[in-house]
Amino acid sequence: MAKRSLRHTIRSMDTIITVVAMPIAIMLLFVYVFGGSFGSMFQTGPVKYIDFIVPGIVAMTVVSGIAYAAVRLNMDLQKGIINRFRTMPVASSSILGGHAVSSVLSNLFSVLLVIIVAIIAGFRPQADPMEWLLFVGLATLFTLATTWLAIMFGLLGKTAEGAGSFSYILLLLVFVSSAFTPTDGMNSVVRAFAEHQPMTPIVETLRSLLTNGTAGDSAWAAVLWCVGVLVVSYLLALRIYKTSSSPKNVGGYRQALGSGPA
């Protein structure tokens, strides 16, 4: 199942390019247009502004990319391909897991591209190999958690566009966090929200690993948020899949078979 999903991803490299293009464009805009003003206005300290925002851009890249997992899964549902798999001796977790593995790998590749562009633009991480390993581990956990959230919405969506639209909420959480500005300068109400939602500890931990060489005080909160979202989304996705998995009529199934290989 993972191979099938990866083949579809490789065939549509324009998807990865699209996912990477928006975060890179925002990063370059903030650094080269607003960077000087933001860096002094929000007092990012000894950390250059590009070093400050790259972890937030990484989070944005993941959030943008996982929407395509929801879209692809929903398209498989609409075409009857999922119903075909349901008639085979394949575990439910394997069918959904294939989409999850493909999403994680493609999104980590997108993150790599973003970091390469950031380094070209002046990003200078201070992490040693162990911190890089922890960074990759947290980025993978974050991607896996949000991917299963995407899979859940992919199963619930009536259309592919509707299934992917949930990512706008996650993008809003990225913007209303410490991704682009420290929370100290925010309005008290906005600051309270920003400091108690999942994106802030995740971004703060990624930033600490890359710039300070430590996991930071927010590491446990970041891991707990990711694990919590992962467990809840995984269980709900499996439940939704099983409770709504009665195959369509034989005619519809035959039509799906006649549509060619997935």
PDB file of C-alpha atoms in Angstrom, residues 15-211:
ATOM      1  CA  THR A  15       2.294  18.421  -5.814  1.00  0.00           C
ATOM      2  CA  ILE A  16       5.557  18.478  -3.851  1.00  0.00           C
ATOM      3  CA  ILE A  17       6.701  21.559  -5.767  1.00  0.00           C
ATOM      4  CA  THR A  18       3.422  23.304  -4.943  1.00  0.00           C
ATOM      5  CA  VAL A  19       3.664  22.323  -1.274  1.00  0.00           C
ATOM      6  CA  VAL A  20       7.247  23.595  -1.033  1.00  0.00           C
ATOM      7  CA  ALA A  21       6.728  26.760  -3.103  1.00  0.00           C
ATOM      8  CA  MET A  22       4.349  28.547  -0.720  1.00  0.00           C
ATOM      9  CA  PRO A  23       6.436  28.155   2.480  1.00  0.00           C
ATOM     10  CA  ILE A  24       9.616  29.111   0.615  1.00  0.00           C
ATOM     11  CA  ALA A  25       7.930  32.184  -0.874  1.00  0.00           C
ATOM     12  CA  ILE A  26       6.670  33.235   2.572  1.00  0.00           C
ATOM     13  CA  MET A  27      10.111  32.654   4.094  1.00  0.00           C
ATOM     14  CA  LEU A  28      11.842  34.775   1.452  1.00  0.00           C
ATOM     15  CA  LEU A  29       9.173  37.473   1.770  1.00  0.00           C
ATOM     16  CA  PHE A  30       9.516  37.684   5.544  1.00  0.00           C
ATOM     17  CA  VAL A  31      13.321  37.577   5.472  1.00  0.00           C
ATOM     18  CA  TYR A  32      14.082  39.960   2.602  1.00  0.00           C
ATOM     19  CA  VAL A  33      11.086  42.312   2.808  1.00  0.00           C
ATOM     20  CA  PHE A  34      10.121  42.340   6.495  1.00  0.00           C
ATOM     21  CA  GLY A  35      13.150  40.698   8.093  1.00  0.00           C
ATOM     22  CA  GLY A  36      15.027  43.835   9.157  1.00  0.00           C
ATOM     23  CA  SER A  37      11.968  45.456  10.709  1.00  0.00           C
ATOM     24  CA  PHE A  38      10.679  42.278  12.347  1.00  0.00           C
ATOM     25  CA  GLY A  39      14.079  41.319  13.709  1.00  0.00           C
ATOM     26  CA  SER A  40      14.440  44.599  15.602  1.00  0.00           C
ATOM     27  CA  MET A  41      10.750  45.144  16.387  1.00  0.00           C
ATOM     28  CA  PHE A  42      10.202  41.759  17.977  1.00  0.00           C
ATOM     29  CA  GLN A  43      13.662  41.499  19.534  1.00  0.00           C
ATOM     30  CA  THR A  44      14.592  38.016  18.395  1.00  0.00           C
ATOM     31  CA  GLY A  45      17.838  38.509  20.280  1.00  0.00           C
ATOM     32  CA  PRO A  46      21.141  37.122  19.017  1.00  0.00           C
ATOM     33  CA  VAL A  47      19.282  34.813  16.603  1.00  0.00           C
ATOM     34  CA  LYS A  48      19.064  36.174  13.057  1.00  0.00           C
ATOM     35  CA  TYR A  49      15.498  36.522  11.832  1.00  0.00           C
ATOM     36  CA  ILE A  50      15.886  33.801   9.191  1.00  0.00           C
ATOM     37  CA  ASP A  51      17.165  31.447  11.898  1.00  0.00           C
ATOM     38  CA  PHE A  52      14.131  32.414  13.964  1.00  0.00           C
ATOM     39  CA  ILE A  53      11.471  31.685  11.330  1.00  0.00           C
ATOM     40  CA  VAL A  54      12.829  28.546   9.612  1.00  0.00           C
ATOM     41  CA  PRO A  55      11.297  26.171  12.219  1.00  0.00           C
ATOM     42  CA  GLY A  56       7.933  27.851  11.632  1.00  0.00           C
ATOM     43  CA  ILE A  57       8.385  27.443   7.877  1.00  0.00           C
ATOM     44  CA  VAL A  58       9.104  23.752   8.473  1.00  0.00           C
ATOM     45  CA  ALA A  59       5.815  23.433  10.377  1.00  0.00           C
ATOM     46  CA  MET A  60       4.002  25.282   7.580  1.00  0.00           C
ATOM     47  CA  THR A  61       5.521  22.949   4.979  1.00  0.00           C
ATOM     48  CA  VAL A  62       4.251  19.893   6.833  1.00  0.00           C
ATOM     49  CA  VAL A  63       0.780  21.362   7.366  1.00  0.00           C
ATOM     50  CA  SER A  64       0.525  22.287   3.684  1.00  0.00           C
ATOM     51  CA  GLY A  65       1.705  18.864   2.578  1.00  0.00           C
ATOM     52  CA  ILE A  66      -0.484  16.632   4.708  1.00  0.00           C
ATOM     53  CA  ALA A  67      -3.617  18.090   3.101  1.00  0.00           C
ATOM     54  CA  TYR A  68      -2.744  16.085  -0.006  1.00  0.00           C
ATOM     55  CA  ALA A  69      -2.963  12.856   2.001  1.00  0.00           C
ATOM     56  CA  ALA A  70      -6.585  13.725   2.771  1.00  0.00           C
ATOM     57  CA  VAL A  71      -7.245  14.628  -0.864  1.00  0.00           C
ATOM     58  CA  ARG A  72      -5.682  11.444  -2.299  1.00  0.00           C
ATOM     59  CA  LEU A  73      -7.481   9.191   0.189  1.00  0.00           C
ATOM     60  CA  ASN A  74     -10.806  10.874  -0.516  1.00  0.00           C
ATOM     61  CA  MET A  75     -10.256  10.511  -4.266  1.00  0.00           C
ATOM     62  CA  ASP A  76      -9.635   6.782  -3.756  1.00  0.00           C
ATOM     63  CA  LEU A  77     -12.919   6.618  -1.859  1.00  0.00           C
ATOM     64  CA  GLN A  78     -14.806   8.473  -4.584  1.00  0.00           C
ATOM     65  CA  LYS A  79     -13.382   6.228  -7.325  1.00  0.00           C
ATOM     66  CA  GLY A  80     -14.288   3.036  -5.464  1.00  0.00           C
ATOM     67  CA  ILE A  81     -10.664   1.969  -5.068  1.00  0.00           C
ATOM     68  CA  ILE A  82     -10.984   1.716  -1.286  1.00  0.00           C
ATOM     69  CA  ASN A  83     -14.006  -0.555  -1.721  1.00  0.00           C
ATOM     70  CA  ARG A  84     -11.894  -2.798  -3.918  1.00  0.00           C
ATOM     71  CA  PHE A  85      -9.291  -3.080  -1.169  1.00  0.00           C
ATOM     72  CA  ARG A  86     -12.018  -3.864   1.377  1.00  0.00           C
ATOM     73  CA  THR A  87     -12.883  -7.055  -0.493  1.00  0.00           C
ATOM     74  CA  MET A  88      -9.274  -8.233  -0.245  1.00  0.00           C
ATOM     75  CA  PRO A  89      -7.610  -9.882   2.770  1.00  0.00           C
ATOM     76  CA  VAL A  90      -5.892  -6.636   3.747  1.00  0.00           C
ATOM     77  CA  ALA A  91      -5.943  -5.090   7.221  1.00  0.00           C
ATOM     78  CA  SER A  92      -7.663  -1.723   7.572  1.00  0.00           C
ATOM     79  CA  SER A  93      -4.539  -0.299   9.177  1.00  0.00           C
ATOM     80  CA  SER A  94      -2.492  -1.351   6.131  1.00  0.00           C
ATOM     81  CA  ILE A  95      -4.780   0.431   3.685  1.00  0.00           C
ATOM     82  CA  LEU A  96      -4.699   3.659   5.655  1.00  0.00           C
ATOM     83  CA  GLY A  97      -1.097   3.126   6.731  1.00  0.00           C
ATOM     84  CA  GLY A  98       0.059   3.158   3.115  1.00  0.00           C
ATOM     85  CA  HIS A  99      -1.231   6.694   2.751  1.00  0.00           C
ATOM     86  CA  ALA A 100       0.385   7.633   6.075  1.00  0.00           C
ATOM     87  CA  VAL A 101       3.843   6.303   5.145  1.00  0.00           C
ATOM     88  CA  SER A 102       3.714   7.984   1.741  1.00  0.00           C
ATOM     89  CA  SER A 103       2.688  11.291   3.319  1.00  0.00           C
ATOM     90  CA  VAL A 104       5.448  11.193   5.934  1.00  0.00           C
ATOM     91  CA  LEU A 105       8.187  10.413   3.388  1.00  0.00           C
ATOM     92  CA  SER A 106       7.051  13.002   0.839  1.00  0.00           C
ATOM     93  CA  ASN A 107       6.659  15.694   3.498  1.00  0.00           C
ATOM     94  CA  LEU A 108      10.073  15.028   5.020  1.00  0.00           C
ATOM     95  CA  PHE A 109      11.510  15.359   1.510  1.00  0.00           C
ATOM     96  CA  SER A 110       9.709  18.701   1.205  1.00  0.00           C
ATOM     97  CA  VAL A 111      11.165  19.800   4.563  1.00  0.00           C
ATOM     98  CA  LEU A 112      14.647  18.893   3.297  1.00  0.00           C
ATOM     99  CA  LEU A 113      14.144  21.073   0.211  1.00  0.00           C
ATOM    100  CA  VAL A 114      12.962  23.975   2.376  1.00  0.00           C
ATOM    101  CA  ILE A 115      16.006  23.712   4.669  1.00  0.00           C
ATOM    102  CA  ILE A 116      18.367  23.614   1.673  1.00  0.00           C
ATOM    103  CA  VAL A 117      16.811  26.810   0.282  1.00  0.00           C
ATOM    104  CA  ALA A 118      16.958  28.382   3.759  1.00  0.00           C
ATOM    105  CA  ILE A 119      20.686  27.613   4.042  1.00  0.00           C
ATOM    106  CA  ILE A 120      21.251  29.202   0.631  1.00  0.00           C
ATOM    107  CA  ALA A 121      19.320  32.249   1.887  1.00  0.00           C
ATOM    108  CA  GLY A 122      21.535  32.571   4.978  1.00  0.00           C
ATOM    109  CA  PHE A 123      20.124  30.140   7.542  1.00  0.00           C
ATOM    110  CA  ARG A 124      22.917  28.924   9.817  1.00  0.00           C
ATOM    111  CA  PRO A 125      21.814  26.143  12.203  1.00  0.00           C
ATOM    112  CA  GLN A 126      23.969  25.506  15.274  1.00  0.00           C
ATOM    113  CA  ALA A 127      22.828  21.913  15.837  1.00  0.00           C
ATOM    114  CA  ASP A 128      25.280  19.031  16.177  1.00  0.00           C
ATOM    115  CA  PRO A 129      24.460  15.548  14.790  1.00  0.00           C
ATOM    116  CA  MET A 130      22.487  14.576  17.906  1.00  0.00           C
ATOM    117  CA  GLU A 131      20.367  17.734  17.759  1.00  0.00           C
ATOM    118  CA  TRP A 132      19.748  17.139  14.053  1.00  0.00           C
ATOM    119  CA  LEU A 133      18.625  13.617  14.868  1.00  0.00           C
ATOM    120  CA  LEU A 134      16.220  14.938  17.506  1.00  0.00           C
ATOM    121  CA  PHE A 135      15.000  17.570  15.050  1.00  0.00           C
ATOM    122  CA  VAL A 136      14.260  14.909  12.428  1.00  0.00           C
ATOM    123  CA  GLY A 137      12.575  12.763  15.082  1.00  0.00           C
ATOM    124  CA  LEU A 138      10.237  15.545  16.206  1.00  0.00           C
ATOM    125  CA  ALA A 139       9.544  16.621  12.611  1.00  0.00           C
ATOM    126  CA  THR A 140       8.668  13.009  11.766  1.00  0.00           C
ATOM    127  CA  LEU A 141       6.412  12.663  14.813  1.00  0.00           C
ATOM    128  CA  PHE A 142       4.680  15.953  13.964  1.00  0.00           C
ATOM    129  CA  THR A 143       4.215  14.858  10.341  1.00  0.00           C
ATOM    130  CA  LEU A 144       2.869  11.459  11.384  1.00  0.00           C
ATOM    131  CA  ALA A 145       0.404  12.988  13.852  1.00  0.00           C
ATOM    132  CA  THR A 146      -0.954  15.541  11.383  1.00  0.00           C
ATOM    133  CA  THR A 147      -1.025  12.930   8.603  1.00  0.00           C
ATOM    134  CA  TRP A 148      -3.402  10.722  10.598  1.00  0.00           C
ATOM    135  CA  LEU A 149      -5.483  13.810  11.259  1.00  0.00           C
ATOM    136  CA  ALA A 150      -5.549  14.328   7.487  1.00  0.00           C
ATOM    137  CA  ILE A 151      -6.537  10.694   6.930  1.00  0.00           C
ATOM    138  CA  MET A 152      -9.433  11.104   9.336  1.00  0.00           C
ATOM    139  CA  PHE A 153     -10.688  14.142   7.419  1.00  0.00           C
ATOM    140  CA  GLY A 154     -10.077  12.335   4.141  1.00  0.00           C
ATOM    141  CA  LEU A 155     -12.500   9.625   5.272  1.00  0.00           C
ATOM    142  CA  LEU A 156     -15.070  12.172   6.464  1.00  0.00           C
ATOM    143  CA  GLY A 157     -14.954  14.557   3.502  1.00  0.00           C
ATOM    144  CA  LYS A 158     -17.763  14.479   0.942  1.00  0.00           C
ATOM    145  CA  THR A 159     -15.411  15.848  -1.720  1.00  0.00           C
ATOM    146  CA  ALA A 160     -11.646  15.887  -2.206  1.00  0.00           C
ATOM    147  CA  GLU A 161     -11.576  19.680  -1.886  1.00  0.00           C
ATOM    148  CA  GLY A 162     -13.548  19.542   1.349  1.00  0.00           C
ATOM    149  CA  ALA A 163     -11.278  16.826   2.732  1.00  0.00           C
ATOM    150  CA  GLY A 164      -8.180  18.966   2.233  1.00  0.00           C
ATOM    151  CA  SER A 165      -9.651  22.237   3.460  1.00  0.00           C
ATOM    152  CA  PHE A 166      -9.121  21.335   7.148  1.00  0.00           C
ATOM    153  CA  SER A 167      -5.439  22.224   6.700  1.00  0.00           C
ATOM    154  CA  TYR A 168      -6.408  25.917   6.672  1.00  0.00           C
ATOM    155  CA  ILE A 169      -7.205  25.607  10.374  1.00  0.00           C
ATOM    156  CA  LEU A 170      -3.746  24.167  11.030  1.00  0.00           C
ATOM    157  CA  LEU A 171      -2.157  26.922   8.939  1.00  0.00           C
ATOM    158  CA  LEU A 172      -3.983  29.478  11.074  1.00  0.00           C
ATOM    159  CA  LEU A 173      -2.533  27.837  14.187  1.00  0.00           C
ATOM    160  CA  VAL A 174       0.950  28.165  12.684  1.00  0.00           C
ATOM    161  CA  PHE A 175       0.449  31.881  12.046  1.00  0.00           C
ATOM    162  CA  VAL A 176      -1.041  32.470  15.521  1.00  0.00           C
ATOM    163  CA  SER A 177       1.978  30.965  17.263  1.00  0.00           C
ATOM    164  CA  SER A 178       5.607  31.887  17.844  1.00  0.00           C
ATOM    165  CA  ALA A 179       6.480  30.773  14.304  1.00  0.00           C
ATOM    166  CA  PHE A 180       7.090  34.292  12.977  1.00  0.00           C
ATOM    167  CA  THR A 181       7.141  36.525  16.056  1.00  0.00           C
ATOM    168  CA  PRO A 182       7.765  35.952  19.772  1.00  0.00           C
ATOM    169  CA  THR A 183       4.537  35.749  21.748  1.00  0.00           C
ATOM    170  CA  ASP A 184       5.741  38.502  24.121  1.00  0.00           C
ATOM    171  CA  GLY A 185       4.628  41.242  21.741  1.00  0.00           C
ATOM    172  CA  MET A 186       1.141  39.858  21.123  1.00  0.00           C
ATOM    173  CA  ASN A 187      -2.157  41.116  22.503  1.00  0.00           C
ATOM    174  CA  SER A 188      -2.847  39.459  25.869  1.00  0.00           C
ATOM    175  CA  VAL A 189      -5.780  37.409  24.548  1.00  0.00           C
ATOM    176  CA  VAL A 190      -3.941  36.314  21.403  1.00  0.00           C
ATOM    177  CA  ARG A 191      -0.827  35.591  23.451  1.00  0.00           C
ATOM    178  CA  ALA A 192      -2.757  33.359  25.857  1.00  0.00           C
ATOM    179  CA  PHE A 193      -4.155  31.406  22.919  1.00  0.00           C
ATOM    180  CA  ALA A 194      -0.786  31.209  21.133  1.00  0.00           C
ATOM    181  CA  GLU A 195       1.004  29.886  24.202  1.00  0.00           C
ATOM    182  CA  HIS A 196      -1.575  27.165  24.857  1.00  0.00           C
ATOM    183  CA  GLN A 197      -2.028  25.686  21.407  1.00  0.00           C
ATOM    184  CA  PRO A 198       0.118  22.880  19.945  1.00  0.00           C
ATOM    185  CA  MET A 199       2.064  24.759  17.266  1.00  0.00           C
ATOM    186  CA  THR A 200       3.944  27.031  19.660  1.00  0.00           C
ATOM    187  CA  PRO A 201       5.733  24.322  21.706  1.00  0.00           C
ATOM    188  CA  ILE A 202       6.412  22.335  18.531  1.00  0.00           C
ATOM    189  CA  VAL A 203       7.952  25.323  16.739  1.00  0.00           C
ATOM    190  CA  GLU A 204       9.815  26.419  19.887  1.00  0.00           C
ATOM    191  CA  THR A 205      11.360  22.965  20.294  1.00  0.00           C
ATOM    192  CA  LEU A 206      12.396  22.759  16.641  1.00  0.00           C
ATOM    193  CA  ARG A 207      13.919  26.240  16.959  1.00  0.00           C
ATOM    194  CA  SER A 208      15.787  25.386  20.156  1.00  0.00           C
ATOM    195  CA  LEU A 209      17.256  22.259  18.586  1.00  0.00           C
ATOM    196  CA  LEU A 210      18.519  24.149  15.546  1.00  0.00           C
ATOM    197  CA  THR A 211      19.712  27.375  17.191  1.00  0.00           C
TER     198      THR A 211
END
